[in-house]
Amino acid sequence: MPRPQENPKDGSSGSDALLGLSQEYKYGFRTEIEKESLPPGLSEETIRRASALRGEPDFLLDFRLKAFAKLQEMEPPSWGHLDRPEVDLQKIVYYSAPKKKQAHDSLESVDPELLETFEKLGIPLEEQKRLANVAVDAVFDSVSIYTSHKRKLMEQGILFCPISEAVREYPELVKEYLGSVVPIGDNYWAALNSAVFTDGSFVFVPPGIKCPMELSTYFRLNDREAGQFERTLIVAAEGASVSYLEGCTAPSYDSNQLHAAVVELVALDDADIKYSTVQNWFAGDRETGEGGVLNYVTKRALCRGRNSHVSWTQVETGSAITWKYPSCVLQGDGSRGEFYSVALTNGRMQADTGTKMVHVGKNTRSTIVSKGISADRSSNAYRGAVEVRRGAANARNYTQCDSMLAGPECSAHTFPYILSRNPTARLEHEASTSRLSEEQLFYLQSRGIDREAAIGAVVGGFCKDVFKELPGEFAAEARQLLAIKLEKSVG
Amino acid sequence: MSAQNSGAMLKIDDLHATLVSDGTEILKGLSLEIGRGEVHAIMGPNGSGKSTLSKVLAGHPAYAVSGGTIGFDGRRIEELGPTERARAGLFLSFQDPIEVPGLGNLDFLRLALDSRREAEGRSPVSDAEFAELVDGAMSLLKMDDRYRTRDLNSGFSGGEKKRNEIFQMAVLKPKLAILDEPDSGLDIDALRVVAEGINSVRSPERSILLITHYQRLLSEVKPDAIHVLAHGRIVKSGGPELALELERSGYDWIEGA
């Protein structure tokens, strides 16, 4: 059935673009840009040279070298329900930056090619076109291009800048928190990231401050050989709160691109962090599975303070392989962790994603709501762990894990792990599997609803508990994104 | 039935339909004409093609029209998809309505209503107008307030689902309603309520095609004509008295039934 193509809007709303609304992967274009790169290959020497090129302080070089040493002793994790291609770390470029680089205070110093790229993606960076209540950090091949609304945030003491800038401007803060949630040797991909991470966002919200706008980072992976290794660090001090959203797209290449990111969140007493992701990396060829982004990401939050609260919401709709478990360590008494996830796989995509809730403090609570949708010949696995430590009296967890299948050749898997060392803990787990069927769509269509809206309504119903966690306009857009992606898969 | 061709609401001519999956022919030259404002009933033994007819008319993708034509309100529709047919004013009440968890019953209905209004170039229904439509239909069908907050057919009993179908019809006000066994699984009180709902949409501008096994519903919703469907075609047509006759003698008289 013909359907009007969605075009990214170029002013009123950046969310269409953040989500990559398009039936075909229309963000597959590549930007020709003058770059400065190191040759491919990973060694102590590369790390030193990249660090020097970025003008990094010594503590960071130390951090990187330690991580590199760890990496040498490690192997890529193989426990995921994934058929992984080998990744040759020596073939990857670890330093690639637009020539006119580094933190821009005004748009005039930004390469017009880059502005055009973000314009094309519908991420408006120009002053007059900015999203009214969203501050955007635009990251192009791991280099932050521009951060909007910076001054306005500074007035309240909120720091929102590229992490490359933060290591120079706020070294004490970075030193204190970097690697405090995800240790350098946490896993192979995290160790790699710690050794080579290029850029990403840094957020610090001082005590008692409620961040007045959404903070958003838009990641664009452009270079064919460059890996994307961004690093995000968000710290909410006592009583502070912040909501952060990341969106991602990449060009269509027939070779795999590696994306190994690390995100660390730290919430002190009574602090509140909400972290939302809409991931729409290129997923590879729909039929053959060739190419696409390998999304190996380590995201973890430390609820360090009493009654602190972290909520992860993710809508994962792209990447050839997704290996990702945004987790919470609930250390402070009375702290709360939440994980809301929609993972859609179609074509030949593979996802192994979920969360880990580690209850350390007393009266800690966690909620897990996972919705997996698999279509075509894709494979979609939920993997989640709930761990209650000995001292976590009265810990509570509620897990709900639902799978929806569209088509006869896809698969859904659920791997829940529960480990409780405290007899007062109360843990609940619910799971279901359903089918997105032609009968359902026919029913809705027979009431005059068009096919795309029908898919949107059924899938939106399935994902309701997750979408309602997304900030503002993004819920409706996420629903539409799923509908577009599934339209060709249901039959 | 003497309706003029141009005035017929539904005019099916020598319709052949097959299952897409294996090519089995189910409708084998079915012809039927329903005039404006008329109520026709289709009866017939199990497996005769009654439900298939309703789905083929609504455009179910599992069936292909392999011959003949379907004229609806002066327009050929056999090539149209289900959405377009519905927007043209056709409605199918399902024998076994599907459940959609997470999709609010009224949200769904409003989406359906607005989809049709959009197709007609009208603006979305206002809150007040929608509330009025819903309240009216709900009280007519003696529905309790839980229908407002529940998800579409989700966890509904068989009877609740049937009532919800008629409720949707009462709000959407189609030109032609095809009701596939709206009476199955209903107790006598529920049957009366459903019949009242069906009667409420009767008007000189609307037509109804009622598929049923039982005379019981036909004593509440008086049809203008009754047709017997067997082996994929209409084998006998008559007035309301035909239902009583069938109730007495069954379908044994049909060869091979």
XYZ file of C-alpha atoms in Angstrom, chain A residues 22-25 280-289 316-322 343-351 372-380 404 406 409-411 481-490:
54
model
C 11.674 6.747 7.599
C 10.669 3.461 6.126
C 13.939 2.939 4.311
C 16.984 3.861 6.325
C 18.368 3.918 15.206
C 21.832 2.979 13.990
C 22.064 1.434 10.548
C 21.025 -2.201 10.921
C 22.700 -3.752 7.898
C 21.134 -5.179 4.786
C 17.625 -6.382 5.467
C 18.021 -9.567 3.437
C 21.667 -10.544 3.772
C 22.464 -8.952 7.101
C 16.290 0.216 20.407
C 15.330 -0.046 16.764
C 18.591 -0.264 14.840
C 22.079 -1.848 14.781
C 23.057 -5.212 13.318
C 23.835 -6.402 16.819
C 22.774 -4.834 20.077
C 13.735 -3.477 21.500
C 12.662 -3.975 17.931
C 14.542 -6.291 15.613
C 13.748 -6.872 11.957
C 15.633 -7.986 8.867
C 18.614 -9.980 10.154
C 19.159 -7.948 13.297
C 20.184 -9.529 16.562
C 19.577 -8.054 19.972
C 10.760 -7.149 22.683
C 9.392 -7.124 19.159
C 10.941 -9.378 16.573
C 10.129 -9.511 12.879
C 11.484 -11.051 9.674
C 14.438 -13.313 10.462
C 15.703 -11.418 13.459
C 16.544 -12.667 16.912
C 15.572 -10.773 20.026
C 5.836 -9.940 20.420
C 5.734 -10.591 13.789
C 10.883 -16.818 11.021
C 11.868 -14.554 13.890
C 12.681 -15.599 17.402
C 9.033 4.827 14.157
C 8.127 1.288 15.196
C 5.102 1.265 12.926
C 7.182 2.322 9.945
C 9.841 -0.274 10.683
C 7.292 -3.038 11.031
C 5.068 -2.158 8.131
C 6.965 -4.333 5.691
C 7.471 -7.147 8.154
C 3.913 -8.008 8.998
